[in-house]
Amino acid sequence: MRSDPSAQRPQDVLADRLRVLLSGLDVREVNMFGGIAFMVDGRLALSAGREGDLLVRVDPKQHAALLDNPGVREPLMGDRSMGQGWLLVEGAHLNGEGVLESWVDRSLDSHAGPGRG
């Protein structure tokens, strides 16, 4: 029996949503970066952060353009950027219809890019 989503931590709510969207794929969950990381085919694709933020791997060629989306910024490891192809989407910007799905699709598209599929 699932608990009331309003009583869950933001991280767990996002992780549950990601589990649904990633069902049917080769996914392994790992505690990483203070979040719940989702490894797809053995590679990090997404992570649900403590506050419900989404760490997402995207095509590095789309990195700069995707930073223009509301609530998107470059994630930091300490005081250093994680680099091209990694973005952090604030949890408040993941609730619109199809928004989370679009970020998952971007990650999976990047994941299966040239030489990876």
PDB file of C-alpha atoms in Angstrom:
ATOM      1  CA  MET A   1       0.000   0.000   0.000  1.00  0.00           C
ATOM      2  CA  ARG A   2       1.421   3.364  -1.027  1.00  0.00           C
ATOM      3  CA  SER A   3       1.522   6.174   1.461  1.00  0.00           C
ATOM      4  CA  ASP A   4      -0.094   9.540   0.878  1.00  0.00           C
ATOM      5  CA  PRO A   5       2.225  11.447  -1.560  1.00  0.00           C
ATOM      6  CA  SER A   6       1.756  14.638   0.463  1.00  0.00           C
ATOM      7  CA  ALA A   7       3.399  12.860   3.432  1.00  0.00           C
ATOM      8  CA  GLN A   8       6.397  11.649   1.398  1.00  0.00           C
ATOM      9  CA  ARG A   9       9.715  13.443   1.052  1.00  0.00           C
ATOM     10  CA  PRO A  10      10.036  15.365  -2.247  1.00  0.00           C
ATOM     11  CA  GLN A  11      12.864  13.040  -3.259  1.00  0.00           C
ATOM     12  CA  ASP A  12      10.670   9.972  -2.828  1.00  0.00           C
ATOM     13  CA  VAL A  13       7.762  11.508  -4.737  1.00  0.00           C
ATOM     14  CA  LEU A  14      10.061  12.282  -7.682  1.00  0.00           C
ATOM     15  CA  ALA A  15      11.692   8.850  -7.493  1.00  0.00           C
ATOM     16  CA  ASP A  16       8.254   7.190  -7.646  1.00  0.00           C
ATOM     17  CA  ARG A  17       7.388   9.249 -10.728  1.00  0.00           C
ATOM     18  CA  LEU A  18      10.689   8.291 -12.368  1.00  0.00           C
ATOM     19  CA  ARG A  19      10.141   4.602 -11.610  1.00  0.00           C
ATOM     20  CA  VAL A  20       6.859   4.709 -13.513  1.00  0.00           C
ATOM     21  CA  LEU A  21       8.424   6.476 -16.509  1.00  0.00           C
ATOM     22  CA  LEU A  22      11.424   4.125 -16.605  1.00  0.00           C
ATOM     23  CA  SER A  23       9.485   0.892 -16.139  1.00  0.00           C
ATOM     24  CA  GLY A  24      10.349  -1.739 -18.701  1.00  0.00           C
ATOM     25  CA  LEU A  25      13.946  -0.514 -19.078  1.00  0.00           C
ATOM     26  CA  ASP A  26      17.131  -1.983 -17.607  1.00  0.00           C
ATOM     27  CA  VAL A  27      17.234   0.316 -14.546  1.00  0.00           C
ATOM     28  CA  ARG A  28      19.182   0.035 -11.326  1.00  0.00           C
ATOM     29  CA  GLU A  29      18.781   2.484  -8.441  1.00  0.00           C
ATOM     30  CA  VAL A  30      21.829   3.658  -6.527  1.00  0.00           C
ATOM     31  CA  ASN A  31      22.170   6.127  -3.660  1.00  0.00           C
ATOM     32  CA  MET A  32      24.497   8.737  -5.135  1.00  0.00           C
ATOM     33  CA  PHE A  33      25.107  12.503  -4.849  1.00  0.00           C
ATOM     34  CA  GLY A  34      22.715  12.589  -1.891  1.00  0.00           C
ATOM     35  CA  GLY A  35      19.948  11.421  -4.194  1.00  0.00           C
ATOM     36  CA  ILE A  36      18.415   8.351  -5.721  1.00  0.00           C
ATOM     37  CA  ALA A  37      20.277   7.806  -8.978  1.00  0.00           C
ATOM     38  CA  PHE A  38      18.755   5.874 -11.852  1.00  0.00           C
ATOM     39  CA  MET A  39      21.279   3.917 -13.866  1.00  0.00           C
ATOM     40  CA  VAL A  40      19.928   2.940 -17.281  1.00  0.00           C
ATOM     41  CA  ASP A  41      21.867   0.146 -18.976  1.00  0.00           C
ATOM     42  CA  GLY A  42      24.589   0.667 -16.373  1.00  0.00           C
ATOM     43  CA  ARG A  43      25.060   4.424 -16.923  1.00  0.00           C
ATOM     44  CA  LEU A  44      23.787   7.300 -14.806  1.00  0.00           C
ATOM     45  CA  ALA A  45      20.856   8.968 -16.562  1.00  0.00           C
ATOM     46  CA  LEU A  46      18.820  10.731 -13.849  1.00  0.00           C
ATOM     47  CA  SER A  47      18.796  11.350 -10.125  1.00  0.00           C
ATOM     48  CA  ALA A  48      16.087  12.465  -7.712  1.00  0.00           C
ATOM     49  CA  GLY A  49      17.625  14.998  -5.322  1.00  0.00           C
ATOM     50  CA  ARG A  50      16.810  15.482  -1.648  1.00  0.00           C
ATOM     51  CA  GLU A  51      14.572  18.487  -2.318  1.00  0.00           C
ATOM     52  CA  GLY A  52      12.843  16.921  -5.325  1.00  0.00           C
ATOM     53  CA  ASP A  53      15.216  18.431  -7.882  1.00  0.00           C
ATOM     54  CA  LEU A  54      16.125  16.378 -10.949  1.00  0.00           C
ATOM     55  CA  LEU A  55      19.715  15.804 -12.019  1.00  0.00           C
ATOM     56  CA  VAL A  56      19.518  14.892 -15.680  1.00  0.00           C
ATOM     57  CA  ARG A  57      22.039  13.803 -18.303  1.00  0.00           C
ATOM     58  CA  VAL A  58      21.351  15.471 -21.655  1.00  0.00           C
ATOM     59  CA  ASP A  59      23.077  15.765 -25.012  1.00  0.00           C
ATOM     60  CA  PRO A  60      26.014  18.124 -24.415  1.00  0.00           C
ATOM     61  CA  LYS A  61      25.183  19.848 -27.725  1.00  0.00           C
ATOM     62  CA  GLN A  62      21.806  20.885 -26.243  1.00  0.00           C
ATOM     63  CA  HIS A  63      23.243  21.945 -22.876  1.00  0.00           C
ATOM     64  CA  ALA A  64      23.346  25.729 -23.442  1.00  0.00           C
ATOM     65  CA  ALA A  65      19.900  25.902 -25.046  1.00  0.00           C
ATOM     66  CA  LEU A  66      18.313  23.818 -22.282  1.00  0.00           C
ATOM     67  CA  LEU A  67      19.650  26.218 -19.643  1.00  0.00           C
ATOM     68  CA  ASP A  68      17.037  28.698 -20.946  1.00  0.00           C
ATOM     69  CA  ASN A  69      14.213  26.521 -19.553  1.00  0.00           C
ATOM     70  CA  PRO A  70      12.587  27.747 -16.313  1.00  0.00           C
ATOM     71  CA  GLY A  71      14.173  26.338 -13.164  1.00  0.00           C
ATOM     72  CA  VAL A  72      17.176  24.838 -14.972  1.00  0.00           C
ATOM     73  CA  ARG A  73      20.767  25.442 -13.920  1.00  0.00           C
ATOM     74  CA  GLU A  74      24.152  23.778 -14.018  1.00  0.00           C
ATOM     75  CA  PRO A  75      24.654  21.383 -11.123  1.00  0.00           C
ATOM     76  CA  LEU A  76      27.689  21.810  -8.927  1.00  0.00           C
ATOM     77  CA  MET A  77      29.850  19.251  -7.163  1.00  0.00           C
ATOM     78  CA  GLY A  78      31.243  21.404  -4.389  1.00  0.00           C
ATOM     79  CA  ASP A  79      32.165  24.593  -6.205  1.00  0.00           C
ATOM     80  CA  ARG A  80      32.746  23.012  -9.622  1.00  0.00           C
ATOM     81  CA  SER A  81      30.313  22.480 -12.479  1.00  0.00           C
ATOM     82  CA  MET A  82      29.561  18.873 -13.394  1.00  0.00           C
ATOM     83  CA  GLY A  83      30.206  19.914 -16.998  1.00  0.00           C
ATOM     84  CA  GLN A  84      28.415  19.940 -20.309  1.00  0.00           C
ATOM     85  CA  GLY A  85      25.519  17.539 -20.510  1.00  0.00           C
ATOM     86  CA  TRP A  86      24.485  17.669 -16.843  1.00  0.00           C
ATOM     87  CA  LEU A  87      21.596  19.860 -15.726  1.00  0.00           C
ATOM     88  CA  LEU A  88      19.636  20.365 -12.533  1.00  0.00           C
ATOM     89  CA  VAL A  89      15.902  21.047 -12.807  1.00  0.00           C
ATOM     90  CA  GLU A  90      14.198  22.485  -9.735  1.00  0.00           C
ATOM     91  CA  GLY A  91      11.389  20.297  -8.450  1.00  0.00           C
ATOM     92  CA  ALA A  92       8.853  23.142  -8.658  1.00  0.00           C
ATOM     93  CA  HIS A  93       9.354  23.106 -12.444  1.00  0.00           C
ATOM     94  CA  LEU A  94       8.630  19.391 -12.894  1.00  0.00           C
ATOM     95  CA  ASN A  95       4.906  19.378 -12.175  1.00  0.00           C
ATOM     96  CA  GLY A  96       3.372  20.634 -15.424  1.00  0.00           C
ATOM     97  CA  GLU A  97       1.752  18.145 -17.740  1.00  0.00           C
ATOM     98  CA  GLY A  98       4.436  16.240 -19.621  1.00  0.00           C
ATOM     99  CA  VAL A  99       7.338  18.226 -18.134  1.00  0.00           C
ATOM    100  CA  LEU A 100       9.046  15.395 -16.265  1.00  0.00           C
ATOM    101  CA  GLU A 101       8.397  13.082 -19.197  1.00  0.00           C
ATOM    102  CA  SER A 102      10.179  15.485 -21.547  1.00  0.00           C
ATOM    103  CA  TRP A 103      13.270  15.575 -19.309  1.00  0.00           C
ATOM    104  CA  VAL A 104      13.297  11.774 -19.062  1.00  0.00           C
ATOM    105  CA  ASP A 105      12.999  11.538 -22.859  1.00  0.00           C
ATOM    106  CA  ARG A 106      15.896  13.956 -23.308  1.00  0.00           C
ATOM    107  CA  SER A 107      18.021  11.893 -20.972  1.00  0.00           C
ATOM    108  CA  LEU A 108      17.170   8.613 -22.659  1.00  0.00           C
ATOM    109  CA  ASP A 109      17.777  10.146 -26.108  1.00  0.00           C
ATOM    110  CA  SER A 110      21.198  11.329 -24.958  1.00  0.00           C
ATOM    111  CA  HIS A 111      21.839   7.974 -23.337  1.00  0.00           C
ATOM    112  CA  ALA A 112      21.213   6.136 -26.609  1.00  0.00           C
ATOM    113  CA  GLY A 113      23.179   8.642 -28.700  1.00  0.00           C
ATOM    114  CA  PRO A 114      25.736   7.699 -31.380  1.00  0.00           C
ATOM    115  CA  GLY A 115      27.906   4.817 -30.308  1.00  0.00           C
ATOM    116  CA  ARG A 116      25.751   4.118 -27.239  1.00  0.00           C
ATOM    117  CA  GLY A 117      22.693   2.317 -28.601  1.00  0.00           C
TER     118      GLY A 117
END
